[in-house]
């Protein structure tokens, strides 16, 4: 009924407007403009448009401009063409190292994190009275894992006289290796820290699992499908949109990782945990090599743009959308 | 049959609880270490519970460093988190309503830009922003960390849009017939209905701002302006650290506000995370 009377409604609205016009001739024009959807839309999004221009667009363009200059914040920027970009790839082993380290970190920690998230989500999708408590416990690390408090704690846990070694001693694995000081193991302490924070991805998986109709599983069981077949033929395909979302978000987060490397390993040992974001910060705010840091920022943007577009493109092949298939 | 089911259930809970324990062990260890003295932290690193609960660490830790106590750092953190959160949530609500319930020219383009900025790493705008705020004379003030939050935050805008989409449009239409303008529809109808989304955004924003480290690191160089995150890092400086127990007592205190918020508003937080992940 309400839907059908649509034209009548706008008719009524016209009358109201018209009445207002008669009553208040002076303000009617102003009011009409203010109340048109074109105006009201822009009035509401105005804060964001302003912020977008001032705090995003202008800085992005300035970053591009500065990336072609030498700039130390004190003297005015000097144009040097592509020199910063050339230096990045030909004359800066630390830059290449930071790229390698970051890629390794992202491509190891993100799949591990998502696998854990999915496994625990499957485990917790079995409902019991304690489920909310379990869910909370698994979620808490992801809520505070990025904080300085946890970073400092991690430093203590993985040091040579730290808790991890003490616990290993208990099961008679005697070691006094400093996990943070050893070039081979340092990055793994950061990967473990990242994987430990699987909670928020897990929650999203859990919600996705709940949306899969039980009837699918029942039908499959009747047809004789076992647990694994049900997982790979029903659960996994139906979760692909969520895996896709988690993958994109976690990849970007991975590339931006800063605090953990800054505090726990300080980029060392032997630059083995010199994450891209950390090196960029050092270039900009410790060496005041602002032009170079801006070139790095632009390169980061390009990498992330390429990666996300690759994932988006590939999604046609592996992300399953129910409505499309029908 | 019934016995088998029972055994299965016990086994399930055993596995889940064991793994839960592994997950929160680091946090428990930090909590209990804040009652231990240095020698105990080092020598008995494998023992979780302290030999006796020693509250002295909290008193020593609270004194802070350089004559500035943690009450200053906590106050700074609260100022930064609360004002920034208020700004971010209110402005995001306005923008979200603009995008979801108004048809205007160029809406699609602006919306596309908004989603794109959600994927934009902070590092890309970090340096020019710093140069700009430096020119304004805003370095060593809270302004660079607070002012941008009043211009809407894409993640929260997106979250609130998702929520507004779930509100029947008939409500807007009825209000319109009753003579409400777009503006009064927002304040009288939409705003009260999106309270759960606003609570979710508030919690997330508070937690993120509380933990923020890079922003304060760049803009705040005076210890009296440090939030807790920055103070903890200075406190834990490898050359200065001598009292790990005091350090852990402050680290433990620093995660308590977040933990309390989580305990009281769990439902909103979890629903919010799910809403952005699923319906997107």
Coordinates of C-alpha atoms in Angstrom, one line a residue:
Chain A
X1 CA 0.0 0.0 0.0
X2 CA 2.7 2.5 1.0
X3 CA 4.8 1.7 -2.0
X4 CA 1.9 2.2 -4.5
X5 CA 1.0 5.6 -3.1
X6 CA 4.5 6.9 -3.9
X7 CA 3.4 9.5 -6.5
X8 CA 0.7 10.7 -4.2
X9 CA 3.3 11.3 -1.5
X10 CA 5.5 13.6 -3.6
X11 CA 2.3 15.4 -4.6
X12 CA 1.5 15.9 -1.0
X13 CA 5.0 17.1 -0.4
X14 CA 4.6 19.6 -3.2
X15 CA 1.5 21.0 -1.5
X16 CA 3.4 21.3 1.8
X17 CA 6.2 23.1 0.1
X18 CA 3.8 25.4 -1.7
X19 CA 2.1 26.3 1.5
X20 CA 5.4 27.1 3.1
X21 CA 6.1 29.3 0.1
X22 CA 3.0 31.3 0.6
X23 CA 3.6 31.6 4.3
X24 CA 7.2 32.6 4.1
X25 CA 7.9 34.2 0.7
X26 CA 11.2 35.7 1.8
X27 CA 13.0 32.5 2.8
X28 CA 11.4 30.1 0.4
X29 CA 14.0 30.2 -2.3
X30 CA 16.8 29.7 0.2
X31 CA 14.9 26.9 1.9
X32 CA 14.2 25.1 -1.4
X33 CA 17.8 25.2 -2.4
X34 CA 18.9 24.0 1.1
X35 CA 16.4 21.1 1.1
X36 CA 17.1 19.9 -2.4
X37 CA 18.9 16.6 -2.3
X38 CA 21.8 18.0 -4.3
X39 CA 22.5 20.5 -1.6
X40 CA 21.7 18.4 1.5
X41 CA 23.9 15.6 0.2
X42 CA 26.8 18.0 -0.2
X43 CA 26.2 19.7 3.1
X44 CA 26.4 16.3 4.9
X45 CA 29.5 15.1 3.1
X46 CA 31.2 18.5 3.2
X47 CA 33.4 17.7 6.3
X48 CA 34.8 14.7 4.5
X49 CA 35.3 16.5 1.2
X50 CA 37.3 19.2 3.0
X51 CA 39.3 16.7 4.9
X52 CA 39.9 14.7 1.8
X53 CA 41.2 17.7 -0.1
X54 CA 43.3 19.1 2.7
X55 CA 44.7 16.0 4.4
X56 CA 44.8 13.5 1.5
X57 CA 44.8 15.0 -2.0
X58 CA 47.1 17.9 -1.3
X59 CA 49.6 15.7 0.6
X60 CA 49.5 12.9 -2.0
X61 CA 50.3 15.5 -4.8
X62 CA 53.0 17.1 -2.6
X63 CA 54.5 13.7 -1.9
X64 CA 54.7 13.2 -5.7
X65 CA 56.3 16.6 -6.2
X66 CA 58.8 16.2 -3.3
X67 CA 59.8 12.8 -4.5
X68 CA 61.6 14.5 -7.4
X69 CA 63.5 16.8 -5.1
X70 CA 66.1 16.9 -2.4
X71 CA 64.6 18.3 0.7
X72 CA 65.8 18.4 4.3
X73 CA 63.0 20.5 5.8
X74 CA 65.3 23.4 6.5
X75 CA 66.4 24.6 3.0
X76 CA 63.9 24.8 0.2
X77 CA 63.4 21.7 -2.0
X78 CA 65.8 21.4 -4.9
X79 CA 64.5 19.6 -8.1
X80 CA 66.7 16.6 -9.0
X81 CA 64.5 14.7 -11.4
X82 CA 64.3 10.9 -11.0
X83 CA 67.5 10.8 -8.9
X84 CA 65.7 9.5 -5.8
X85 CA 64.0 6.7 -7.7
X86 CA 67.3 5.8 -9.4
X87 CA 69.1 5.8 -6.1
X88 CA 66.5 3.5 -4.6
X89 CA 67.2 0.7 -7.0
X90 CA 70.9 1.2 -7.8
X91 CA 72.6 2.7 -4.8
X92 CA 70.7 1.7 -1.7
X93 CA 71.1 -1.9 -0.5
X94 CA 69.1 -1.0 2.6
X95 CA 66.1 -0.1 0.4
X96 CA 66.3 -3.4 -1.5
X97 CA 66.7 -5.3 1.9
X98 CA 63.6 -3.5 3.3
X99 CA 61.6 -4.5 0.3
X100 CA 62.6 -8.1 0.6
X101 CA 62.1 -8.3 4.4
X102 CA 58.6 -6.7 4.1
X103 CA 57.5 -9.0 1.3
X104 CA 58.7 -12.0 3.2
X105 CA 56.9 -10.8 6.4
X106 CA 53.7 -10.1 4.6
X107 CA 53.6 -13.2 2.5
X108 CA 54.4 -15.5 5.4
X109 CA 52.4 -13.9 8.2
X110 CA 49.2 -13.1 6.3
X111 CA 48.5 -16.7 5.0
X112 CA 49.4 -18.1 8.3
X113 CA 47.2 -15.7 10.2
X114 CA 44.2 -16.4 7.9
X115 CA 44.7 -20.1 8.1
X116 CA 44.7 -19.9 11.9
X117 CA 41.7 -17.6 11.9
X118 CA 39.8 -20.1 9.7
X119 CA 40.8 -23.1 11.7
X120 CA 39.8 -21.6 15.1
X121 CA 36.6 -20.2 13.6
X122 CA 35.7 -23.8 12.5
X123 CA 36.5 -25.0 16.0
X124 CA 34.4 -22.3 17.6
X125 CA 31.5 -22.7 15.2
X126 CA 30.5 -25.7 17.3
X127 CA 28.2 -24.0 19.8
X128 CA 28.5 -24.5 23.5
X129 CA 27.7 -22.5 26.6
X130 CA 31.3 -21.4 26.8
X131 CA 31.5 -20.2 23.2
X132 CA 31.2 -16.5 24.0
X133 CA 34.1 -16.8 26.5
X134 CA 36.3 -18.6 24.0
X135 CA 35.6 -16.1 21.3
X136 CA 36.5 -13.3 23.6
X137 CA 39.8 -14.9 24.7
X138 CA 40.9 -15.6 21.1
X139 CA 39.9 -12.0 20.1
X140 CA 41.7 -10.1 22.9
X141 CA 45.2 -10.4 21.4
X142 CA 44.1 -8.9 18.1
X143 CA 42.6 -6.0 20.0
X144 CA 45.8 -4.9 21.8
X145 CA 48.5 -6.7 19.8
X146 CA 49.7 -3.5 18.0
X147 CA 50.3 -1.6 21.3
X148 CA 53.6 -0.6 22.8
X149 CA 52.8 -2.6 25.9
X150 CA 52.7 -5.8 23.9
X151 CA 55.8 -4.9 21.9
X152 CA 57.8 -4.4 25.1
X153 CA 56.4 -7.7 26.5
X154 CA 57.4 -9.5 23.3
X155 CA 60.9 -8.2 23.6
X156 CA 61.2 -9.7 27.1
X157 CA 59.5 -13.0 26.1
X158 CA 61.9 -13.7 23.3
X159 CA 65.2 -12.5 24.7
X160 CA 68.0 -14.9 25.6
X161 CA 67.0 -15.0 29.3
X162 CA 63.4 -14.7 28.5
X163 CA 60.3 -16.7 29.1
X164 CA 60.3 -18.7 25.8
X165 CA 63.8 -20.1 26.5
X166 CA 62.8 -20.8 30.2
X167 CA 59.7 -22.7 29.0
X168 CA 61.8 -24.6 26.4
X169 CA 64.2 -25.6 29.2
X170 CA 61.3 -27.1 31.1
X171 CA 60.7 -29.5 28.2
X172 CA 64.5 -30.1 28.1
X173 CA 65.2 -28.1 25.0
X174 CA 68.2 -26.2 26.3
X175 CA 68.9 -23.0 24.5
X176 CA 70.0 -19.6 25.3
X177 CA 69.6 -18.1 21.9
X178 CA 68.3 -14.6 21.7
X179 CA 65.4 -14.9 19.3
X180 CA 65.4 -11.2 18.8
X181 CA 69.2 -10.8 18.4
X182 CA 69.7 -13.7 16.0
X183 CA 69.5 -12.5 12.4
X184 CA 67.7 -15.8 11.4
X185 CA 65.0 -15.9 14.0
X186 CA 64.3 -12.1 14.6
X187 CA 61.7 -11.8 11.9
X188 CA 59.9 -14.9 13.1
X189 CA 59.3 -13.3 16.5
X190 CA 57.4 -10.5 14.6
X191 CA 55.6 -13.1 12.4
X192 CA 54.5 -14.9 15.5
X193 CA 53.3 -11.6 17.0
X194 CA 51.3 -11.0 13.8
X195 CA 49.8 -14.5 13.7
X196 CA 48.9 -14.2 17.4
X197 CA 46.5 -11.4 16.4
X198 CA 44.2 -13.6 14.2
X199 CA 41.2 -12.7 16.3
X200 CA 39.5 -10.1 14.2
X201 CA 39.8 -12.2 11.0
X202 CA 38.4 -15.1 13.0
X203 CA 35.3 -13.2 14.0
X204 CA 34.6 -12.3 10.4
X205 CA 35.0 -16.0 9.4
X206 CA 32.8 -17.1 12.3
X207 CA 30.0 -14.8 11.1
X208 CA 30.5 -16.1 7.5
X209 CA 30.2 -19.7 8.7
X210 CA 26.9 -18.9 10.5
X211 CA 25.4 -17.7 7.2
X212 CA 25.9 -21.0 5.4
X213 CA 22.5 -22.8 5.5
X214 CA 22.6 -26.0 7.5
X215 CA 20.5 -27.6 4.8
X216 CA 23.5 -27.7 2.5
X217 CA 25.4 -29.8 4.9
X218 CA 22.5 -32.1 5.5
X219 CA 22.0 -32.6 1.8
X220 CA 25.7 -33.4 1.4
X221 CA 25.7 -35.8 4.3
X222 CA 22.7 -37.7 2.8
X223 CA 24.7 -38.0 -0.4
X224 CA 27.5 -39.5 1.6
X225 CA 30.0 -36.6 1.7
X226 CA 32.6 -36.9 4.5
X227 CA 33.9 -34.1 6.7
X228 CA 36.7 -33.1 4.3
X229 CA 34.4 -33.2 1.3
X230 CA 31.9 -31.0 3.1
X231 CA 34.7 -28.5 4.0
X232 CA 36.3 -28.3 0.6
X233 CA 33.0 -28.4 -1.4
X234 CA 30.7 -26.3 0.7
X235 CA 32.4 -24.3 3.4
X236 CA 35.5 -23.1 1.6
X237 CA 33.8 -22.0 -1.6
X238 CA 31.1 -20.1 0.3
X239 CA 33.7 -18.4 2.4
X240 CA 35.8 -17.2 -0.5
X241 CA 34.3 -13.7 -0.5
X242 CA 35.3 -13.3 3.2
X243 CA 38.7 -14.8 2.6
X244 CA 39.1 -12.2 -0.2
X245 CA 38.1 -9.3 2.1
X246 CA 40.4 -10.5 4.9
X247 CA 43.3 -11.0 2.5
X248 CA 43.1 -7.4 1.1
X249 CA 42.8 -5.8 4.6
X250 CA 45.6 -7.9 6.1
X251 CA 48.0 -7.4 3.2
X252 CA 47.7 -3.6 3.5
X253 CA 48.1 -3.8 7.3
X254 CA 51.1 -6.0 6.8
X255 CA 52.8 -3.4 4.6
X256 CA 52.1 -0.7 7.1
X257 CA 53.6 -2.6 10.1
X258 CA 55.8 -0.1 12.0
X259 CA 55.5 -0.1 15.8
X260 CA 56.5 -3.7 16.4
X261 CA 59.6 -3.6 14.3
X262 CA 60.5 -0.1 15.7
X263 CA 60.3 -1.3 19.3
X264 CA 61.0 -5.0 19.4
X265 CA 63.9 -5.4 16.9
X266 CA 64.6 -1.8 15.9
X267 CA 65.1 -3.0 12.3
X268 CA 68.0 -5.2 13.3
X269 CA 69.9 -7.5 13.5
X270 CA 71.7 -6.9 10.2
X271 CA 68.6 -5.0 8.9
X272 CA 66.7 -8.3 8.9
X273 CA 63.6 -6.8 10.2
X274 CA 63.9 -3.4 8.5
X275 CA 60.3 -3.1 7.4
X276 CA 59.5 -0.7 4.6
X277 CA 57.5 1.6 6.8
X278 CA 60.3 1.6 9.4
X279 CA 62.9 2.5 6.8
X280 CA 60.7 5.2 5.4
X281 CA 60.4 6.7 8.8
X282 CA 64.1 6.6 9.4
X283 CA 64.8 8.2 6.0
X284 CA 62.3 11.0 6.7
X285 CA 62.5 11.7 10.4
X286 CA 66.0 10.6 11.4
X287 CA 68.0 11.5 8.4
X288 CA 65.6 14.3 7.2
X289 CA 66.0 12.9 3.7
X290 CA 62.4 14.0 3.0
X291 CA 62.6 13.9 -0.8
X292 CA 63.8 10.3 -0.8
X293 CA 61.2 9.3 1.8
X294 CA 58.5 10.7 -0.4
X295 CA 59.8 8.7 -3.3
X296 CA 59.6 5.6 -1.1
X297 CA 56.1 6.5 -0.1
X298 CA 55.0 6.8 -3.8
X299 CA 56.7 3.5 -4.5
X300 CA 54.8 1.9 -1.6
X301 CA 51.5 3.3 -3.0
X302 CA 52.3 1.8 -6.4
X303 CA 53.1 -1.6 -4.9
X304 CA 49.9 -1.7 -2.9
X305 CA 47.9 -0.6 -5.9
X306 CA 49.4 -3.3 -8.1
X307 CA 48.9 -6.0 -5.4
X308 CA 45.3 -5.1 -4.6
X309 CA 44.4 -4.9 -8.3
X310 CA 46.1 -8.3 -8.9
X311 CA 44.0 -9.8 -6.0
X312 CA 40.9 -8.1 -7.4
X313 CA 41.6 -9.5 -10.9
X314 CA 42.4 -12.9 -9.6
X315 CA 39.2 -12.9 -7.6
X316 CA 37.2 -13.8 -10.7
X317 CA 38.9 -17.2 -10.7
X318 CA 38.6 -18.1 -7.1
X319 CA 36.0 -16.0 -5.3
X320 CA 32.6 -17.6 -5.5
X321 CA 29.5 -15.3 -5.6
X322 CA 26.3 -17.3 -5.2
X323 CA 24.1 -14.9 -7.2
X324 CA 26.4 -15.0 -10.2
X325 CA 26.4 -18.7 -10.4
X326 CA 22.6 -19.1 -10.4
Chain B
X1 CA 26.2 -43.5 22.5
X2 CA 25.6 -40.9 25.1
X3 CA 29.0 -41.6 26.7
X4 CA 30.8 -41.2 23.4
X5 CA 29.1 -37.9 22.9
X6 CA 30.2 -36.8 26.4
X7 CA 33.8 -37.8 25.8
X8 CA 33.8 -36.0 22.5
X9 CA 32.5 -32.8 24.2
X10 CA 35.1 -33.0 27.0
X11 CA 37.8 -33.5 24.4
X12 CA 36.6 -30.5 22.5
X13 CA 36.6 -28.3 25.5
X14 CA 40.0 -29.6 26.5
X15 CA 41.5 -28.7 23.1
X16 CA 39.9 -25.2 23.0
X17 CA 40.9 -24.4 26.6
X18 CA 44.5 -25.5 26.1
X19 CA 44.8 -23.3 23.1
X20 CA 43.1 -20.4 24.9
X21 CA 45.7 -20.7 27.6
X22 CA 48.5 -20.5 25.1
X23 CA 46.9 -17.5 23.5
X24 CA 46.5 -15.4 26.7
X25 CA 49.6 -16.8 28.4
X26 CA 51.7 -13.7 27.3
X27 CA 49.1 -11.4 28.7
X28 CA 48.9 -13.3 32.0
X29 CA 52.7 -13.4 32.2
X30 CA 52.8 -9.6 31.8
X31 CA 50.1 -9.1 34.4
X32 CA 51.8 -11.3 37.0
X33 CA 55.2 -9.9 36.2
X34 CA 54.1 -6.5 37.3
X35 CA 54.1 -7.9 40.9
X36 CA 57.6 -9.5 40.6
X37 CA 60.9 -7.9 41.2
X38 CA 63.7 -8.0 38.6
X39 CA 65.5 -11.1 39.8
X40 CA 62.3 -13.0 39.9
X41 CA 61.4 -12.0 36.4
X42 CA 64.8 -13.2 35.1
X43 CA 65.4 -16.3 37.2
X44 CA 61.9 -17.7 37.4
X45 CA 60.8 -16.7 33.9
X46 CA 59.0 -20.0 33.5
X47 CA 56.9 -19.6 36.6
X48 CA 53.7 -17.6 36.0
X49 CA 52.6 -16.7 39.5
X50 CA 54.7 -14.3 41.6
X51 CA 56.1 -15.7 44.9
X52 CA 54.2 -12.9 46.6
X53 CA 52.1 -10.1 45.3
X54 CA 54.3 -7.0 45.5
X55 CA 52.4 -3.7 44.8
X56 CA 55.6 -1.6 45.1
X57 CA 56.2 -1.8 41.3
X58 CA 53.1 0.2 40.7
X59 CA 54.2 2.9 43.0
X60 CA 57.7 3.1 41.5
X61 CA 56.3 2.8 37.9
X62 CA 53.8 5.5 38.4
X63 CA 56.5 8.0 39.2
X64 CA 57.5 7.7 35.5
X65 CA 60.7 9.4 34.4
X66 CA 62.3 12.8 34.2
X67 CA 60.0 14.0 37.0
X68 CA 56.9 13.4 35.0
X69 CA 54.5 10.8 36.4
X70 CA 52.2 8.5 34.6
X71 CA 49.2 10.5 35.6
X72 CA 50.4 13.1 33.0
X73 CA 50.8 10.4 30.4
X74 CA 47.4 8.9 31.1
X75 CA 45.8 12.3 31.0
X76 CA 47.3 13.0 27.6
X77 CA 46.2 9.6 26.3
X78 CA 42.6 10.2 27.5
X79 CA 42.5 13.7 26.0
X80 CA 43.8 12.4 22.6
X81 CA 41.5 9.4 22.6
X82 CA 38.3 11.0 23.8
X83 CA 38.4 14.2 21.8
X84 CA 39.7 12.5 18.6
X85 CA 37.0 9.8 19.0
X86 CA 34.2 12.4 19.5
X87 CA 35.3 14.2 16.4
X88 CA 35.7 11.1 14.2
X89 CA 32.4 9.5 15.2
X90 CA 30.2 12.6 14.9
X91 CA 31.7 13.8 11.6
X92 CA 31.6 10.3 10.2
X93 CA 27.9 9.9 11.1
X94 CA 27.1 13.1 9.1
X95 CA 29.0 12.0 6.1
X96 CA 27.6 8.5 6.2
X97 CA 24.0 9.9 6.2
X98 CA 25.0 12.2 3.3
X99 CA 26.2 9.2 1.2
X100 CA 23.4 6.8 2.1
X101 CA 20.2 8.8 2.1
X102 CA 20.8 11.7 -0.4
X103 CA 20.9 11.6 -4.2
X104 CA 23.2 14.2 -5.5
X105 CA 25.4 14.8 -8.5
X106 CA 28.9 13.2 -8.3
X107 CA 27.9 10.9 -5.4
X108 CA 29.4 7.9 -7.1
X109 CA 32.7 9.5 -7.7
X110 CA 33.0 10.9 -4.2
X111 CA 32.0 7.5 -2.8
X112 CA 34.7 5.8 -4.9
X113 CA 37.3 8.2 -3.5
X114 CA 36.2 7.5 0.0
X115 CA 36.6 3.8 -0.4
X116 CA 40.0 4.3 -2.1
X117 CA 41.3 6.3 0.9
X118 CA 40.3 3.4 3.1
X119 CA 43.1 1.4 1.4
X120 CA 45.6 4.3 1.4
X121 CA 48.6 3.7 3.7
X122 CA 49.3 6.5 6.2
X123 CA 52.9 6.6 5.1
X124 CA 51.9 8.1 1.7
X125 CA 50.5 11.3 3.3
X126 CA 52.7 11.3 6.4
X127 CA 55.5 13.6 5.3
X128 CA 53.6 16.4 3.5
X129 CA 51.2 16.4 6.4
X130 CA 54.1 16.8 8.8
X131 CA 55.5 19.7 6.6
X132 CA 52.1 21.3 6.6
X133 CA 51.5 21.0 10.3
X134 CA 55.0 22.2 11.0
X135 CA 54.3 25.4 9.0
X136 CA 51.1 25.9 11.0
X137 CA 53.3 25.7 14.2
X138 CA 51.3 22.6 15.3
X139 CA 54.3 20.4 16.1
X140 CA 54.4 19.7 19.9
X141 CA 50.7 20.3 20.2
X142 CA 47.8 17.9 20.0
X143 CA 46.3 19.6 17.0
X144 CA 47.9 17.4 14.2
X145 CA 46.5 14.4 16.0
X146 CA 43.1 15.8 16.7
X147 CA 42.0 18.2 14.0
X148 CA 42.0 15.7 11.1
X149 CA 39.7 13.4 13.0
X150 CA 36.9 16.0 12.8
X151 CA 36.7 15.6 9.0
X152 CA 35.3 12.1 8.9
X153 CA 37.2 8.8 8.9
X154 CA 36.5 6.5 5.9
X155 CA 36.4 3.3 7.9
X156 CA 33.7 4.6 10.3
X157 CA 31.8 6.3 7.5
X158 CA 31.7 2.9 5.7
X159 CA 30.6 1.2 8.9
X160 CA 27.8 3.6 9.6
X161 CA 26.7 3.5 5.9
X162 CA 26.3 -0.2 6.2
X163 CA 24.2 0.3 9.3
X164 CA 21.9 3.0 7.8
X165 CA 21.3 0.7 4.8
X166 CA 19.5 -1.6 7.2
X167 CA 17.0 1.1 8.3
X168 CA 13.8 1.0 6.3
X169 CA 13.6 4.0 3.9
X170 CA 9.8 4.2 4.7
X171 CA 10.7 5.9 8.0
X172 CA 12.4 8.7 6.0
X173 CA 9.5 9.0 3.7
X174 CA 7.0 9.2 6.5
X175 CA 9.0 11.9 8.2
X176 CA 9.2 13.8 4.9
X177 CA 5.4 13.7 4.6
X178 CA 5.2 15.1 8.1
X179 CA 7.3 18.0 6.9
X180 CA 10.7 17.0 8.1
X181 CA 13.6 18.4 6.1
X182 CA 16.7 16.2 5.3
X183 CA 18.4 17.8 8.2
X184 CA 15.7 17.1 10.8
X185 CA 15.3 13.6 9.4
X186 CA 19.0 13.0 10.3
X187 CA 18.8 14.4 13.8
X188 CA 15.4 13.2 14.8
X189 CA 15.2 9.8 13.0
X190 CA 18.5 8.4 11.8
X191 CA 20.8 9.6 14.6
X192 CA 18.8 7.8 17.4
X193 CA 18.5 4.7 15.3
X194 CA 22.2 4.3 14.5
X195 CA 23.3 4.4 18.1
X196 CA 24.7 0.8 18.0
X197 CA 26.9 1.7 15.0
X198 CA 28.0 4.9 16.8
X199 CA 28.9 2.9 19.9
X200 CA 30.9 0.4 17.7
X201 CA 32.8 3.2 16.0
X202 CA 33.4 4.9 19.3
X203 CA 35.0 1.8 20.8
X204 CA 37.2 1.0 17.8
X205 CA 38.3 4.6 17.5
X206 CA 39.1 4.8 21.2
X207 CA 41.1 1.6 21.1
X208 CA 43.1 2.7 18.0
X209 CA 43.8 6.1 19.2
X210 CA 44.9 4.8 22.6
X211 CA 47.4 2.5 20.9
X212 CA 48.5 5.0 18.3
X213 CA 52.3 5.3 18.3
X214 CA 53.5 6.6 15.0
X215 CA 51.5 9.8 15.1
X216 CA 52.6 10.9 18.6
X217 CA 56.1 9.8 17.8
X218 CA 56.3 12.2 14.9
X219 CA 54.5 15.2 16.4
X220 CA 55.2 15.1 20.1
X221 CA 58.8 15.6 21.3
X222 CA 58.1 17.0 24.7
X223 CA 57.8 14.4 27.5
X224 CA 55.0 16.4 29.1
X225 CA 52.9 15.8 26.0
X226 CA 53.6 12.1 25.7
X227 CA 50.6 9.7 25.7
X228 CA 51.1 6.4 27.5
X229 CA 52.2 4.6 24.3
X230 CA 55.2 6.9 23.8
X231 CA 56.0 7.0 27.5
X232 CA 56.1 3.2 27.7
X233 CA 58.6 3.1 24.9
X234 CA 60.8 5.7 26.6
X235 CA 60.4 3.8 29.8
X236 CA 61.5 0.6 28.1
X237 CA 64.5 2.2 26.4
X238 CA 67.2 -0.5 26.5
X239 CA 69.8 1.9 27.8
X240 CA 67.6 3.2 30.6
X241 CA 65.6 0.1 31.6
X242 CA 66.5 -1.2 35.0
X243 CA 63.2 -2.1 36.6
X244 CA 61.3 -4.5 34.5
X245 CA 58.7 -5.1 37.1
X246 CA 57.8 -1.4 37.2
X247 CA 57.7 -1.3 33.4
X248 CA 55.3 -4.2 33.3
X249 CA 53.1 -2.7 35.9
X250 CA 52.7 0.4 33.7
X251 CA 52.3 -1.8 30.6
X252 CA 49.5 -3.7 32.4
X253 CA 47.8 -0.5 33.5
X254 CA 48.0 0.8 29.9
X255 CA 45.9 -2.0 28.5
X256 CA 43.3 -1.8 31.2
X257 CA 41.1 0.9 29.6
X258 CA 40.9 -1.1 26.4
X259 CA 40.2 -4.3 28.3
X260 CA 37.4 -2.7 30.3
X261 CA 35.8 -1.2 27.2
X262 CA 36.0 -4.6 25.5
X263 CA 34.4 -6.4 28.5
X264 CA 31.5 -3.9 28.7
X265 CA 30.8 -3.4 25.0
X266 CA 31.8 -6.8 23.6
X267 CA 28.6 -7.2 21.7
X268 CA 28.8 -4.0 19.8
X269 CA 32.5 -4.4 19.0
X270 CA 32.0 -7.9 17.6
X271 CA 28.9 -7.0 15.6
X272 CA 30.7 -4.0 14.2
X273 CA 33.7 -6.0 13.0
X274 CA 31.4 -8.6 11.5
X275 CA 29.3 -5.9 9.8
X276 CA 32.2 -4.3 8.0
X277 CA 33.7 -7.6 6.9
X278 CA 30.5 -9.5 5.8
X279 CA 28.2 -7.0 4.2
X280 CA 31.0 -5.2 2.4

